Structure formats: structure tokens, C-alpha cells
mmCIF file of C-alpha atoms in Angstrom:
data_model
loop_
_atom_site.group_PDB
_atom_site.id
_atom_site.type_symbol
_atom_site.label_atom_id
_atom_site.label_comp_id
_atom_site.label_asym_id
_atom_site.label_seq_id
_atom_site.Cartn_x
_atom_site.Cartn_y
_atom_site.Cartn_z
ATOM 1 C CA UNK A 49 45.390 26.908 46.210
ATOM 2 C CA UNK A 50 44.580 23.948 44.075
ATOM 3 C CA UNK A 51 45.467 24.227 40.621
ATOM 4 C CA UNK A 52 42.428 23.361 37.369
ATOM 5 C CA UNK A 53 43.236 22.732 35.033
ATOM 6 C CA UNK A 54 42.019 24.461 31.404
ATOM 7 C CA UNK A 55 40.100 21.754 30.101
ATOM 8 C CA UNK A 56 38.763 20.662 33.408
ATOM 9 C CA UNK A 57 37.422 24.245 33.845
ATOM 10 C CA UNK A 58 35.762 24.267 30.567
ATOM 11 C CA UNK A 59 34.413 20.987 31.251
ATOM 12 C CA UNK A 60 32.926 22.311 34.830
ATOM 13 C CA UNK A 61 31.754 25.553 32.827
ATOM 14 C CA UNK A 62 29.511 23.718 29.754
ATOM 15 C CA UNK A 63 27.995 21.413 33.038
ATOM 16 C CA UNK A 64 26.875 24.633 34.900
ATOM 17 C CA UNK A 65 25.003 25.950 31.952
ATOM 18 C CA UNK A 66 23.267 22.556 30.771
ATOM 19 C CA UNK A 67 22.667 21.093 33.996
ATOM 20 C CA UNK A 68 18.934 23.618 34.225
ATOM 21 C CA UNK A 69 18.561 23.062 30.697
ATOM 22 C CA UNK A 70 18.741 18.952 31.061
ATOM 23 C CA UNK A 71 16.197 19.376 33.609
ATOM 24 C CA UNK A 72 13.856 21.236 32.495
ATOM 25 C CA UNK A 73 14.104 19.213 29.371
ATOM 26 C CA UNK A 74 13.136 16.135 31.251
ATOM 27 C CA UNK A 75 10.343 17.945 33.351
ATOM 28 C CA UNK A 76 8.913 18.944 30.174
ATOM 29 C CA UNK A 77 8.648 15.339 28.842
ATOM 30 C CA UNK A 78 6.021 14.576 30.998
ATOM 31 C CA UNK A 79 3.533 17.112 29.464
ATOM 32 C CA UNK A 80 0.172 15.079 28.072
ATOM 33 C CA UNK A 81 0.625 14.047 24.433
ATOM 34 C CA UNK A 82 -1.959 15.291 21.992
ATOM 35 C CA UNK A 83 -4.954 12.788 22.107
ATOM 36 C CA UNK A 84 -5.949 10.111 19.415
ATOM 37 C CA UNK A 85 -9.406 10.584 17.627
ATOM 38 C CA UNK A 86 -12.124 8.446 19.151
ATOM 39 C CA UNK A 87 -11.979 7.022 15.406
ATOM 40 C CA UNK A 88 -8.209 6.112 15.489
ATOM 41 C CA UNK A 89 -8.726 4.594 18.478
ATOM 42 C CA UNK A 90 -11.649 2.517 17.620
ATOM 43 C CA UNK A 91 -10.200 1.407 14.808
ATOM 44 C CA UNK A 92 -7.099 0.375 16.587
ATOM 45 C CA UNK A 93 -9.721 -1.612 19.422
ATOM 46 C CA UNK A 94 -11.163 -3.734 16.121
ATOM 47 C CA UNK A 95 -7.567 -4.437 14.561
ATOM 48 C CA UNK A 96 -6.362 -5.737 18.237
ATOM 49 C CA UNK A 97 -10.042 -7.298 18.254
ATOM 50 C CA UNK A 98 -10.001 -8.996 14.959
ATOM 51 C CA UNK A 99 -12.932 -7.468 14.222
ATOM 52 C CA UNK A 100 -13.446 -7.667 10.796
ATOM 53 C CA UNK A 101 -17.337 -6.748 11.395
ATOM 54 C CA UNK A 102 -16.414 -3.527 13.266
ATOM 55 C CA UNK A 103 -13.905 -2.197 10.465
ATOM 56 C CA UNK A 104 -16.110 -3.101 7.794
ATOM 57 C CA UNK A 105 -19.164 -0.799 9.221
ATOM 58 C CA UNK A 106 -16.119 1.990 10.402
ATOM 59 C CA UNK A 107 -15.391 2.126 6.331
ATOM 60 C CA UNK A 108 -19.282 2.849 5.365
ATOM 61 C CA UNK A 109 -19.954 5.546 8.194
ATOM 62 C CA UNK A 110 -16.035 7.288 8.424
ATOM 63 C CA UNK A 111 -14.762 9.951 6.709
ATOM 64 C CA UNK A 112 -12.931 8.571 3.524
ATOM 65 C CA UNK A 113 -9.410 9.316 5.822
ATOM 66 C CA UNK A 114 -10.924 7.049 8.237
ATOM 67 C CA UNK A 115 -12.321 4.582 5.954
ATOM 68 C CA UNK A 116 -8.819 4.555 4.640
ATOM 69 C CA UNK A 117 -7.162 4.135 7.798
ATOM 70 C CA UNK A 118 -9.414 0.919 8.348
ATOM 71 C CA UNK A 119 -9.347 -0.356 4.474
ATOM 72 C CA UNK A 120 -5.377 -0.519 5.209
ATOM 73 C CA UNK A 121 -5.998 -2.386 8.437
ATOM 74 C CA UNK A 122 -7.900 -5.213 6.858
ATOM 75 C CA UNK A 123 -5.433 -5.540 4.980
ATOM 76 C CA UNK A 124 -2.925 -6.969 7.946
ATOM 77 C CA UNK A 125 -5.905 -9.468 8.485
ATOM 78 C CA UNK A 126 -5.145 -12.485 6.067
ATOM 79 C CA UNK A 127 -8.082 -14.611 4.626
ATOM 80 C CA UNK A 128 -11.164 -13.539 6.744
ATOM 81 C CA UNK A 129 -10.687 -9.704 5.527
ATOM 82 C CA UNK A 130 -10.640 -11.007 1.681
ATOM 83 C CA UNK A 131 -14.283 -11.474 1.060
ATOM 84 C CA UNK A 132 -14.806 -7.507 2.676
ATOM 85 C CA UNK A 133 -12.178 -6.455 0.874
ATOM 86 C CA UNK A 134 -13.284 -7.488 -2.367
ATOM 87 C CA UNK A 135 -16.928 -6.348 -2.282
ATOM 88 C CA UNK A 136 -15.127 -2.572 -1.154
ATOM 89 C CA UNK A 137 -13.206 -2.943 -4.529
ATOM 90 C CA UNK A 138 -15.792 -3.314 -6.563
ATOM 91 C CA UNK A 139 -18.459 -1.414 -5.055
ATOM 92 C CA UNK A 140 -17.633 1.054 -2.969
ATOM 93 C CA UNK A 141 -18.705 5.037 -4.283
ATOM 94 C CA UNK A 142 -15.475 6.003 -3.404
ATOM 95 C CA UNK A 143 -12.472 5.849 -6.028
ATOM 96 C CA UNK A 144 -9.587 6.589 -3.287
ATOM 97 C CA UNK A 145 -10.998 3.963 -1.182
ATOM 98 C CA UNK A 146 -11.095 1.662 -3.678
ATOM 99 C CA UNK A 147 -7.774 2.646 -4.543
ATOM 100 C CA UNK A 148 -6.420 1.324 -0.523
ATOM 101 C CA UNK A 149 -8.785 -1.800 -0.927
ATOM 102 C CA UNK A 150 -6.452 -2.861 -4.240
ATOM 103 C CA UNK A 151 -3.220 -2.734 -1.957
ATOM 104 C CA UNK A 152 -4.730 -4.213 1.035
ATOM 105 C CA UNK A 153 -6.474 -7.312 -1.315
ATOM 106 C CA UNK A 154 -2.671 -8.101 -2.467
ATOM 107 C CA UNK A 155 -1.604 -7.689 1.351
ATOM 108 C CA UNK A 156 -4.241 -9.901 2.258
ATOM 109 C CA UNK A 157 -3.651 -12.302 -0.449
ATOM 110 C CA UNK A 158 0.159 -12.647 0.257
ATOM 111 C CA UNK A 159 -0.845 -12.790 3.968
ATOM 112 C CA UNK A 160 -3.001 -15.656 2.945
ATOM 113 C CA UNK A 161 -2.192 -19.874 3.639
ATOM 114 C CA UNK A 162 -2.297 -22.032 0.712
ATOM 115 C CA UNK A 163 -5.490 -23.900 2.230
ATOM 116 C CA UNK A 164 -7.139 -20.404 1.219
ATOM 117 C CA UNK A 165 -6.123 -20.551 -2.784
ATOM 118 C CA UNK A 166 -9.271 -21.325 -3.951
ATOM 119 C CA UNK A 167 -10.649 -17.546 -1.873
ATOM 120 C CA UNK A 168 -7.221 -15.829 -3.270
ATOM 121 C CA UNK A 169 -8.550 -17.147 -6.539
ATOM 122 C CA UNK A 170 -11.557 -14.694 -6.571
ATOM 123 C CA UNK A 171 -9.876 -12.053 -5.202
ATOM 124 C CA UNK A 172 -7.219 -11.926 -8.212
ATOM 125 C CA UNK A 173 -10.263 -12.330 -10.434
ATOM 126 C CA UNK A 174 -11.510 -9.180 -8.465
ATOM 127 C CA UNK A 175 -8.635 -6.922 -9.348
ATOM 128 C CA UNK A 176 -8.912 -8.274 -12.960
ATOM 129 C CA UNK A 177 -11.532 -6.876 -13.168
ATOM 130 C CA UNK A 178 -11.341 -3.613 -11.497
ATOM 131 C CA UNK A 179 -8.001 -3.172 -13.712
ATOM 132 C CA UNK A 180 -10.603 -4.267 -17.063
ATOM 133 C CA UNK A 181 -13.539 -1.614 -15.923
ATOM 134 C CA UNK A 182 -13.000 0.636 -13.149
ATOM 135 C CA UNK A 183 -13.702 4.254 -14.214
ATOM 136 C CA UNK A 184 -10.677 5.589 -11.927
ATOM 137 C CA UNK A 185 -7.528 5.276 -13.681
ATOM 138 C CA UNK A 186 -6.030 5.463 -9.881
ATOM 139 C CA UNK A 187 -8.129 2.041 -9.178
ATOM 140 C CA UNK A 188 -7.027 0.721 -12.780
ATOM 141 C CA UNK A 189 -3.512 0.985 -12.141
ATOM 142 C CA UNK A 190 -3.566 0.227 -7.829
ATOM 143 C CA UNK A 191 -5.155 -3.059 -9.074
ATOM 144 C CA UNK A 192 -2.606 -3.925 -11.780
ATOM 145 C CA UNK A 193 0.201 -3.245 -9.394
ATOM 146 C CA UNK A 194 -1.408 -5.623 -7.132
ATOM 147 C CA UNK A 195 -1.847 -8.529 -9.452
ATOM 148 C CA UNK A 196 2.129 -7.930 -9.564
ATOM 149 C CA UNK A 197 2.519 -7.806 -6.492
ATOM 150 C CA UNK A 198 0.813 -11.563 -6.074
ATOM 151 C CA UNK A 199 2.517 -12.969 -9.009
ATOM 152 C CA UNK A 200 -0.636 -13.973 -10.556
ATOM 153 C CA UNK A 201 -0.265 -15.752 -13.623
ATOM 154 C CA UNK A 202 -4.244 -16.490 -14.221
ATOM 155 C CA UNK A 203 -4.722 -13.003 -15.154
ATOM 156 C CA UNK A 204 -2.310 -12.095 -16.915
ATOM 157 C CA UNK A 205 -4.907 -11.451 -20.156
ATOM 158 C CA UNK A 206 -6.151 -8.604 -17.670
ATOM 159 C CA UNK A 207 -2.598 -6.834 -17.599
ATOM 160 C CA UNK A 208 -1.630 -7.261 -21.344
ATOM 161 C CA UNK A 209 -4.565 -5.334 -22.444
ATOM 162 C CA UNK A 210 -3.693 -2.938 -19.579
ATOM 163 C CA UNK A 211 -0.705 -2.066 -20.956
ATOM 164 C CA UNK A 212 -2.746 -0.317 -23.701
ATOM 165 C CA UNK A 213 -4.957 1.381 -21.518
ATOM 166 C CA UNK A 214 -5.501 5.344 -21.933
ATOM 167 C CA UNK A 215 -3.810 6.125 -18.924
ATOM 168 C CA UNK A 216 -0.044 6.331 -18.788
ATOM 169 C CA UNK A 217 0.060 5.444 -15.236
ATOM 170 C CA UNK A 218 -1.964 2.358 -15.631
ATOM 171 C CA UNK A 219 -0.327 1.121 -19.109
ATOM 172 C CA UNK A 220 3.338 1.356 -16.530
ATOM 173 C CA UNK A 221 1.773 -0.184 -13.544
ATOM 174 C CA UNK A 222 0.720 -3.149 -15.625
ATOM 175 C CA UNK A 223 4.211 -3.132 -17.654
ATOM 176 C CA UNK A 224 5.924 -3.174 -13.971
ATOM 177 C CA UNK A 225 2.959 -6.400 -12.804
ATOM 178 C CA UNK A 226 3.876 -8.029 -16.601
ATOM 179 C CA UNK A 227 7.579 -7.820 -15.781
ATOM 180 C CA UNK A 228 7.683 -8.967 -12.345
ATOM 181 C CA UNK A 229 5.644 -12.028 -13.025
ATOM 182 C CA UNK A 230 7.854 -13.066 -15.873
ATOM 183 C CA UNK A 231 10.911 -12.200 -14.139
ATOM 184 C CA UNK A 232 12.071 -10.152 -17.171
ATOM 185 C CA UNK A 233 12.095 -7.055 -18.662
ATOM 186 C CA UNK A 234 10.200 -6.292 -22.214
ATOM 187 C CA UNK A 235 11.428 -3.644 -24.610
ATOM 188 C CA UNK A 236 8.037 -1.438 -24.055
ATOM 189 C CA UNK A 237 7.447 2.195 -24.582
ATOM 190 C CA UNK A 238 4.335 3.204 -22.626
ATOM 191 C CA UNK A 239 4.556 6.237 -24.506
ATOM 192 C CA UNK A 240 4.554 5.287 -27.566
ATOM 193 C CA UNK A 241 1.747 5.084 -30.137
ATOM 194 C CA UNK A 242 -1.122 2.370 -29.454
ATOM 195 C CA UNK A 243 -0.475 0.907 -32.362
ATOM 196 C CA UNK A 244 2.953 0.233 -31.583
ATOM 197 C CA UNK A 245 1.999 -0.708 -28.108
ATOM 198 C CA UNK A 246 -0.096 -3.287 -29.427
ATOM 199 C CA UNK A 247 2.572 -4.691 -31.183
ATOM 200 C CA UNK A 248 4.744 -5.068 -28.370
ATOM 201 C CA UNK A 249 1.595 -6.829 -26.348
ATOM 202 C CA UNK A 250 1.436 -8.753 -29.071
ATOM 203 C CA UNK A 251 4.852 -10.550 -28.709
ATOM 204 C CA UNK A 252 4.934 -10.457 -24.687
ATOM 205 C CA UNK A 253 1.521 -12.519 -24.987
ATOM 206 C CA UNK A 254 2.999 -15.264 -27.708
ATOM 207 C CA UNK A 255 5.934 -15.286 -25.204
ATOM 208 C CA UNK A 256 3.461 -15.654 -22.176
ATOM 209 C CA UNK A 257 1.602 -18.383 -24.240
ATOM 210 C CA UNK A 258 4.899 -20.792 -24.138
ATOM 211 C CA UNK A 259 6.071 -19.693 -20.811
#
């Protein structure tokens, strides 16, 4: 008789008992995965498409996680999403889609060839001026970040006074957009008094003003 040995036996043993479990692992694998909404789906169809047209009406007529979905999408677009993307900024009913149409103007923007300044121009003006009077602070400080995120230097009145808005979250967003355009860090307490706030945005502006 043939002597195995120990660890060969052990071996042989832990093969026995996984072999059924491998396969039924593997015949398993082949069970249907859950579906994609007809809306995903669509909405993937326009972003293959380039269909700006199609995404645009999707955002009017989809549920606001929808909408979202395709607000983000036009943002992967480049130049011919911009002009959508800024009339969704500023007009849309919806703060949390406004929110997504912020990020996806700075995606756009950055996407964006220098032939097309002159269009990234009015977007930055845009988010100026949804940081300056949008009523959601979550807009406010989405479009701060996003001037940042840019590096734009033409607005940079919009962020100052930003830092002083009411909202904490906005006053840092604009703080981070302030710093990452200079390329330096300010001493700045966003929660500290107005009063002293405005004094600090008073001596990051004479800075800016010989930068």
C-alpha cells in the first residue's frame, strides 16, 4: 500500500470539500443582475450620444436624483454643456440641483480649450454670482468652491466678501477658493467675529490688489 503523506492528505481533504462549493459558486454567477432604471439608462444613451438636448429636458422632467444624475453628466461634456449648465445654476427651482450644476460648471470649465475663454468667462461670472445671491447657503458655498477649483482670478471680489458671509460653510469654502488661487494660506478665523473677519478681508484684498 502506497504511503500519503500528512500534508498531501490534508491537501486532498480541503479539495473534496471546496470542489461543490467552487462550483456552485460559479453556476451562481450567471444569475441576471438587477436591472438599470429606464432613466439611468437613458441618461447613459444621451452621455454616449452627446446629447446635450436630451439631458437638458431629462433634468426638467426627472426626479431631482435623476436630474442630478444628468446635471453631473454634463458636466463630463466640455464647452457645449456650459451655456445649459449655467442657465440650471441660476434658475433652476431646485437648490440641490443647483448645488451639482456649480461642480459640473467648474468640471466643464476645466474640461474646456482655451479657444472657449471668452464662454468660461461667463460661466465664472455665473458662479459669482450665485456665490453673491443665491438663497441656499449649499449653492453659495458649491459655487465658491468652484471658482477655486478654476483658479479664477476675475472674481475674486465675489469670494472676499464670501468669506464674510452668514454661513460658516460658505465663509470656509471661499477661504479654501481664496487660498488656492493665491497659492497661500491667510491667517483667517471663519469663526471669528465679522468684524474681525472683515479685517482680515481687508488685508487679503490689499494683498490681492498687488498680486
Amino acid at each position: 500500500m502506497n504511503y500519503i503523506p500528512m500534508r498531501l492528505r490534508i491537501l486532498i481533504g480541503i479539495f473534496v470539500v471546496l470542489t461543490p462549493l467552487v462550483i456552485w459558486r460559479i453556476a451562481s454567477s450567471g444569475d441576471p443582475a438587477p436591472s438599470t432604471s429606464p432613466e439611468v439608462q437613458a441618461i447613459r444613451k444621451d452621455r454616449i450620444d452627446g446629447n446635450v438636448e436630451g439631458l437638458t429636458k431629462k433634468i426638467k422632467t426627472y426626479s431631482p436624483k435623476h436630474a442630478g444624475r444628468a446635471v453631473t453628466v454634463l458636466g463630463t461634456m466640455g464647452a457645449k454643456s456650459l451655456p445649459v449648465l449655467k442657465v440650471i445654476l441660476l434658475e433652476d427651482k431646485r437648490p440641490e440641483i443647483r448645488q451639482l450644476a456649480a461642480q459640473a460648471l467648474a468640471e466643464s470649465v476645466q474640461a474646456s480649450a482655451p479657444a472657449e475663454k471668452p464662454l468660461t468667462k461667463q460661466m465664472t461670472a455665473a458662479l459669482a454670482t450665485a456665490v453673491a445671491t443665491d438663497k441656499s447657503p449649499e449653492v453659495r458655498a458649491a459655487a465658491a468652491s468652484a471658482l477655486g477649483r478654476v483658479y479664477d482670478y476675475a472674481n475674486m471680489d465675489s469670494l472676499l466678501k464670501a468669506m464674510d458671509d452668514e454661513d460658516i460653510n460658505v465663509r470656509r469654502k471661499a477661504y479654501q477658493a481664496v487660498s488656492r488661487i493665491f497659492g497661500r494660506k491667510y491667517i483667517f478665523n471663519i469663526n471669528s467675529p465679522s468684524a474681525e473677519r472683515q479685517v482680515a478681508i481687508k488685508g487679503i484684498a490689499t494683498d490681492w490688489q498687488t498680486f
